[in-house]
Short mmCIF file of C-alpha atoms and ligand atoms in Angstrom, two decimals:
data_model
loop_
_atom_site.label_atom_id
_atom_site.label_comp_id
_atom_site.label_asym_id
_atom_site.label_seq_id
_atom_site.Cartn_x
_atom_site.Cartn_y
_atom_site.Cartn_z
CA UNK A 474 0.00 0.00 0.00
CA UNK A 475 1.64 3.36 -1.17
CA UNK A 476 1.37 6.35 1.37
CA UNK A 477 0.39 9.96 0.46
CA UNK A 478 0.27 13.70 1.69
CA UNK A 479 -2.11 16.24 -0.75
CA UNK A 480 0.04 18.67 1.31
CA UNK A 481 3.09 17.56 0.70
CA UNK A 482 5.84 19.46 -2.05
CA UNK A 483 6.94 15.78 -2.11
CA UNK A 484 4.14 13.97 -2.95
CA UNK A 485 2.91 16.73 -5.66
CA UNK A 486 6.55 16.38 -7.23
CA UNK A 487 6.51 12.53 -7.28
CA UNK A 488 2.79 13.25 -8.81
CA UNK A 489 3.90 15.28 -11.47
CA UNK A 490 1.45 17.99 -9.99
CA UNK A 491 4.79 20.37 -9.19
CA UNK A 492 7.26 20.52 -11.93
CA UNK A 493 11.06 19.39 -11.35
CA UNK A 494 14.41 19.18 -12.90
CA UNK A 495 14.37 15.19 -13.10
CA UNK A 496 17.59 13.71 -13.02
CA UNK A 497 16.46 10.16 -12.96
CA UNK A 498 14.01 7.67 -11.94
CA UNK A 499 13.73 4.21 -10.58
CA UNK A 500 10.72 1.62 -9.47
CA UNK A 501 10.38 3.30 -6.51
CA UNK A 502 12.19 6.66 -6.47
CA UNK A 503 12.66 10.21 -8.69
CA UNK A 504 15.45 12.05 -8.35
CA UNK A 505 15.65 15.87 -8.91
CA UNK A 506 17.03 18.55 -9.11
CA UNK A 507 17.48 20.28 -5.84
CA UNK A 508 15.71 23.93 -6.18
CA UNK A 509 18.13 25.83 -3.96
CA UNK A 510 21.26 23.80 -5.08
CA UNK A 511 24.26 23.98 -1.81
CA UNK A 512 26.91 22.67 -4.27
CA UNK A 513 27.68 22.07 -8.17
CA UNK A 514 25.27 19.23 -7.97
CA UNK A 515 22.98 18.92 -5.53
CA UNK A 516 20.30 16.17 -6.50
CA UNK A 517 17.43 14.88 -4.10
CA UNK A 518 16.74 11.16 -4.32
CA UNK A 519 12.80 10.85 -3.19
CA UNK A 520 11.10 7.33 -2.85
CA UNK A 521 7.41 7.51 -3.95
CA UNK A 522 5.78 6.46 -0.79
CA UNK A 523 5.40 9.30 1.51
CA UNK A 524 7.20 8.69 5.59
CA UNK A 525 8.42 11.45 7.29
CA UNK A 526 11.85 10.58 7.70
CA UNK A 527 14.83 8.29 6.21
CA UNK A 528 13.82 6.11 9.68
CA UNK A 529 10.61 5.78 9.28
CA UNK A 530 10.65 4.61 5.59
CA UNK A 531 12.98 1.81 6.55
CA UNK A 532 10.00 0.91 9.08
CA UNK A 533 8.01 1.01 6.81
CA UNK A 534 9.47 -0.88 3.89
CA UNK A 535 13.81 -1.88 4.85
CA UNK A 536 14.30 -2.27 0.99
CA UNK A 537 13.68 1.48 0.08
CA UNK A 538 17.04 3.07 1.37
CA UNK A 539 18.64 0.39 -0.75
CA UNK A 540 16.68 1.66 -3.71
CA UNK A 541 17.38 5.23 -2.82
CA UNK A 542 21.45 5.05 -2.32
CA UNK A 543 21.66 2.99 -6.07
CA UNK A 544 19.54 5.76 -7.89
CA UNK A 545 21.80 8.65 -5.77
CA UNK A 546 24.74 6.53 -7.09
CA UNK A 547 23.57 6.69 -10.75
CA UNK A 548 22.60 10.11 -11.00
CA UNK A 549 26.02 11.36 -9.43
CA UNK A 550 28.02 9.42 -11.40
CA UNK A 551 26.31 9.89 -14.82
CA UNK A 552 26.99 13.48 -14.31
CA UNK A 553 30.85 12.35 -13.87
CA UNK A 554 30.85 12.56 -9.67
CA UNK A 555 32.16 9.26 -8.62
CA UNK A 556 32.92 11.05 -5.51
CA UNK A 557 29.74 12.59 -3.73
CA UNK A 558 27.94 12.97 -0.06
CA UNK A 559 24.59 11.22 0.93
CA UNK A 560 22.81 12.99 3.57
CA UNK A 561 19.46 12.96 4.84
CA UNK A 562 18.26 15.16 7.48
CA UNK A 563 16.22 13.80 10.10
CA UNK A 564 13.87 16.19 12.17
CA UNK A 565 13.84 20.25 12.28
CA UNK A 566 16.74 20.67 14.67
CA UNK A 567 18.86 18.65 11.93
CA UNK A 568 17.73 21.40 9.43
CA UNK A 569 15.04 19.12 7.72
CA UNK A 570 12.24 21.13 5.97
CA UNK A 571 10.58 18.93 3.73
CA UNK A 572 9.03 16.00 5.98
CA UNK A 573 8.79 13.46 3.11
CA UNK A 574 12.08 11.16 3.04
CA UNK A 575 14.75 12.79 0.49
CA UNK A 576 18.57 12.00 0.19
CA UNK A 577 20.66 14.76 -1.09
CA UNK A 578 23.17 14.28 -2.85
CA UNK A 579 26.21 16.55 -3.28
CA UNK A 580 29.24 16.57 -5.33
CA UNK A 581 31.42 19.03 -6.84
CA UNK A 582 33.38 21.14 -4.34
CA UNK A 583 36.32 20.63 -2.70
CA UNK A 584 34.97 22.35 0.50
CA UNK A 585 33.58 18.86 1.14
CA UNK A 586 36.08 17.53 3.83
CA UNK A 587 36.32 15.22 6.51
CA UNK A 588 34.46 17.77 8.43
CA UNK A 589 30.80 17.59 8.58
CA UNK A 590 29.42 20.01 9.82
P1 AMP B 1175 15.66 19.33 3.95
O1 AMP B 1175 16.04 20.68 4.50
O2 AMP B 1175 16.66 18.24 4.21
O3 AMP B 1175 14.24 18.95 4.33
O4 AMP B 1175 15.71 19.50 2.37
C1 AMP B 1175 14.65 19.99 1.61
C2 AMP B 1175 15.24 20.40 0.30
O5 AMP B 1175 14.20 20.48 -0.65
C3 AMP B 1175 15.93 21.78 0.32
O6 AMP B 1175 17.30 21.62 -0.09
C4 AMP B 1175 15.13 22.60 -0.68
O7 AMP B 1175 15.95 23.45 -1.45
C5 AMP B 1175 14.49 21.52 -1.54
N1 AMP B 1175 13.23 21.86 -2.16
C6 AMP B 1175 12.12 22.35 -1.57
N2 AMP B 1175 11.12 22.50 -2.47
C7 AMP B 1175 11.62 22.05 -3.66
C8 AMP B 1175 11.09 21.92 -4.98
N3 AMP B 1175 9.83 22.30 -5.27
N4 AMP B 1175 11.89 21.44 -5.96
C9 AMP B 1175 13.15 21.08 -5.68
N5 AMP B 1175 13.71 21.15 -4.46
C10 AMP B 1175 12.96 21.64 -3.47
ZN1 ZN B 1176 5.09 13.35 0.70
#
């Protein structure tokens, strides 16, 4: 059973009711375009079942971070990053804004160092 949100940018994007840069697709995921991009590439990875969180999406189904880490690794390396950053932000303290599970994915710039944050 696949989980919505009508209010949710997400949802409407995985919908094709809000329009997106698509990078690529899978079974289960899109990946786009990131609107505000933080680096030279700066893709989102979204599965198509709406959670609130990286966590509870592997409750909910433990094969859909699998899915969402292989399309993150396509779409960075077919635009030549074979070196990139997964990161998904988990609550509003951890700066997540969009409560639908996303990965970003960054690549790019060389201020990406061991440091984190
Ligand atoms: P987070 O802060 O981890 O929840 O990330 C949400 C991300 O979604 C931010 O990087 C936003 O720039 C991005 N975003 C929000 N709305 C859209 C949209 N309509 N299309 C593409 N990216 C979006
Ligand atoms: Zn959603």
């Amino acid at each position: 059973m696949t989980s919505t949100d009508a209010d949710c940018i997400f949802c409407k994007i995985v919908a094709g009711e809000v329009p997106a840069d698509v990078l690529g697709r899978a079974d289960h995921a899109v990946a786009i375009q990131d609107l505000n991009p933080q680096a030279p590439f700066h893709a989102l990875v979204i599965p198509f079942d709406h959670h609130e969180n990286a966590a509870a999406s592997a409750a909910a189904d433990p094969a859909v971070l699998g899915h969402l880490v292989s399309l993150a690794d396509e779409v960075a390396r077919a635009a030549g990053n074979d070196d990139y950053r997964l990161i998904a932000n988990t609550g509003a303290g951890a700066g997540q804004t969009v409560f639908h599970t996303h990965l970003h994915v960054l690549a790019g710039t060389s201020r990406m160092t061991e440091a984190l944050v």
